[in-house]
Coordinates of C-alpha atoms in Angstrom, one line a residue:
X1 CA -35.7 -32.5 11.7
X2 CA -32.4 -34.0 11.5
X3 CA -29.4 -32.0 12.9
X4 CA -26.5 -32.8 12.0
X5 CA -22.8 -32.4 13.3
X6 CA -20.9 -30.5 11.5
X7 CA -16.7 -32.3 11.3
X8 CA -14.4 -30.8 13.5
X9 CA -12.1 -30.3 10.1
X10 CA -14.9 -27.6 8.7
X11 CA -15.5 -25.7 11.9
X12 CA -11.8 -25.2 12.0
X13 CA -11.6 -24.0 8.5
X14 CA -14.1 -21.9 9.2
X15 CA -12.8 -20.5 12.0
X16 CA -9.6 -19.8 10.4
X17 CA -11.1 -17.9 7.2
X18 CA -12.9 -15.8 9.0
X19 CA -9.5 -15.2 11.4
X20 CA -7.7 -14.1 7.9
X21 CA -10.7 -12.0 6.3
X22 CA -10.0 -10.3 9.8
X23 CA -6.6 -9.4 8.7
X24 CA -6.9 -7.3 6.5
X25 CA -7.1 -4.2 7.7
X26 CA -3.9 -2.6 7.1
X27 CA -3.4 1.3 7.7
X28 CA -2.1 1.9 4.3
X29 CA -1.2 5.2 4.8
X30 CA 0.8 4.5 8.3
X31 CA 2.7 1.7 6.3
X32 CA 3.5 3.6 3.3
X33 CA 4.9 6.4 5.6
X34 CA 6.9 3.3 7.0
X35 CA 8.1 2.1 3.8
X36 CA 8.2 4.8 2.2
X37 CA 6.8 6.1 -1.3
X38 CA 8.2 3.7 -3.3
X39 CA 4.8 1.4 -5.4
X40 CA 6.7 -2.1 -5.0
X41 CA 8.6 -2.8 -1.5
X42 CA 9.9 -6.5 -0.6
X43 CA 9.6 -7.7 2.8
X44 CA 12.6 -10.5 3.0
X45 CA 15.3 -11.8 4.6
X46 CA 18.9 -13.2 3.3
X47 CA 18.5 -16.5 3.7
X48 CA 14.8 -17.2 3.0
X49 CA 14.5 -19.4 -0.7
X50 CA 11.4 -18.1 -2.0
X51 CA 12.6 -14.2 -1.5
X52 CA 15.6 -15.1 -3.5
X53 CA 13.3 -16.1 -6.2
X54 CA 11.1 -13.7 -5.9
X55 CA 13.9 -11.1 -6.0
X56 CA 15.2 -13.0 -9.4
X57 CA 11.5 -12.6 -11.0
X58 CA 11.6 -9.2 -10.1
X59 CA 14.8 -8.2 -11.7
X60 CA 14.0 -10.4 -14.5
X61 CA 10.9 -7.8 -15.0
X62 CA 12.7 -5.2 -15.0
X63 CA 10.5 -4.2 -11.8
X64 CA 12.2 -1.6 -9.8
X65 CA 11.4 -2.5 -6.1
X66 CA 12.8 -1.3 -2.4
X67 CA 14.1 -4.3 -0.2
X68 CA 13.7 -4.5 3.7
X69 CA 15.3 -7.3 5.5
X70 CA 12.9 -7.8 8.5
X71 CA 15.5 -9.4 10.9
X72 CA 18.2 -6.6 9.6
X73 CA 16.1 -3.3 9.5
X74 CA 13.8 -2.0 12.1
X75 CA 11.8 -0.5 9.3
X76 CA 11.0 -3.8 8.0
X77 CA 10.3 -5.0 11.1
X78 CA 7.8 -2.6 11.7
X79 CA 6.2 -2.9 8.1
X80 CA 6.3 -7.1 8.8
X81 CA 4.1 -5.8 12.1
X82 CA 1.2 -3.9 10.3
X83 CA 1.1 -6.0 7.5
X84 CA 0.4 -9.1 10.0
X85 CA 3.7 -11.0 8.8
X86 CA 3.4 -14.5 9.7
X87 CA 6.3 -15.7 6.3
X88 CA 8.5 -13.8 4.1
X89 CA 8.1 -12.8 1.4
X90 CA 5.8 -10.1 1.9
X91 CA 5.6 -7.7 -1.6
X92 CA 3.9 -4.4 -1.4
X93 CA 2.6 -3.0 -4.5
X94 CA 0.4 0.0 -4.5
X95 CA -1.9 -0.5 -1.9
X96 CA -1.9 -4.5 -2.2
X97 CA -0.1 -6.8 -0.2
X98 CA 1.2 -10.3 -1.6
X99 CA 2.0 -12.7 1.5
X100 CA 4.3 -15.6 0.1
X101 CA 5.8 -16.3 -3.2
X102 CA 3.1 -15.8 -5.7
X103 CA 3.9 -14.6 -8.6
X104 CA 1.2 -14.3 -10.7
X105 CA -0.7 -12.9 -8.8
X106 CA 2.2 -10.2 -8.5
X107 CA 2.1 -9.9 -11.9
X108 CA -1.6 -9.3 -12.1
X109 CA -1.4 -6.8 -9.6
X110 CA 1.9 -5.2 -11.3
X111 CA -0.3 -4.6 -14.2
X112 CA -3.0 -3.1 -12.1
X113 CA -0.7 -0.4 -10.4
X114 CA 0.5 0.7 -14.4
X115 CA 4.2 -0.8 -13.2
X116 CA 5.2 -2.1 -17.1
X117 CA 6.8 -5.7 -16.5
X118 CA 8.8 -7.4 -19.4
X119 CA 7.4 -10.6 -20.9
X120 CA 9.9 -13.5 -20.0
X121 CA 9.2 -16.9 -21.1

């Protein structure tokens, strides 16, 4: 029987995976009675790029949305703590959390939570 080694490079990623599959468990009602009751909340701060553009998508779909500036508000400080912040932007919708600027798959899960989006080209 042969044994091979497996590269350093895939035991990392390993590692790592299963260090973010780890992650997720986020005490959704502790962070909604953080953030409150609103179904999409933005976890930003002023002068971070991809929240800027994520705030522009947003208003572009007609998306009505609560802002926290994590290094202005304590409340999104604490929120950027249980959701395991390691970036901004963070967007809460429903009970789903979107780390980074992504926004399809924000707009996928938009349309899960019934929140109507306007279709922009």
């Amino acid at each position: 029987m042969i044994v091979r080694r497996l590269p350093f490079r895939v035991v990392l990623l390993a590692a790592l995976f299963a260090a973010v599959a780890g992650c997720g468990g986020v005490d959704q009602s502790a962070l909604r009675a953080q953030v409150g009751s609103e179904p999409v909340v933005l976890l930003s701060t002023a002068w971070c790029g991809y929240c800027r553009k994520l705030r522009a998508d947003l208003e572009n779909w007609n998306v009505a949305y609560t802002e926290l500036d994590v290094e202005q508000s304590e409340e999104g400080q604490r929120a950027y703590q249980m959701v395991n912040g390691r970036g901004v932007p963070i967007l809460l919708i429903a009970d789903q959390v979107v780390h980074g600027y992504a926004p399809q798959r924000a707009r996928t899960l938009l349309g899960k939570a019934g929140i109507a989006i306007a279709d922009i080209e």
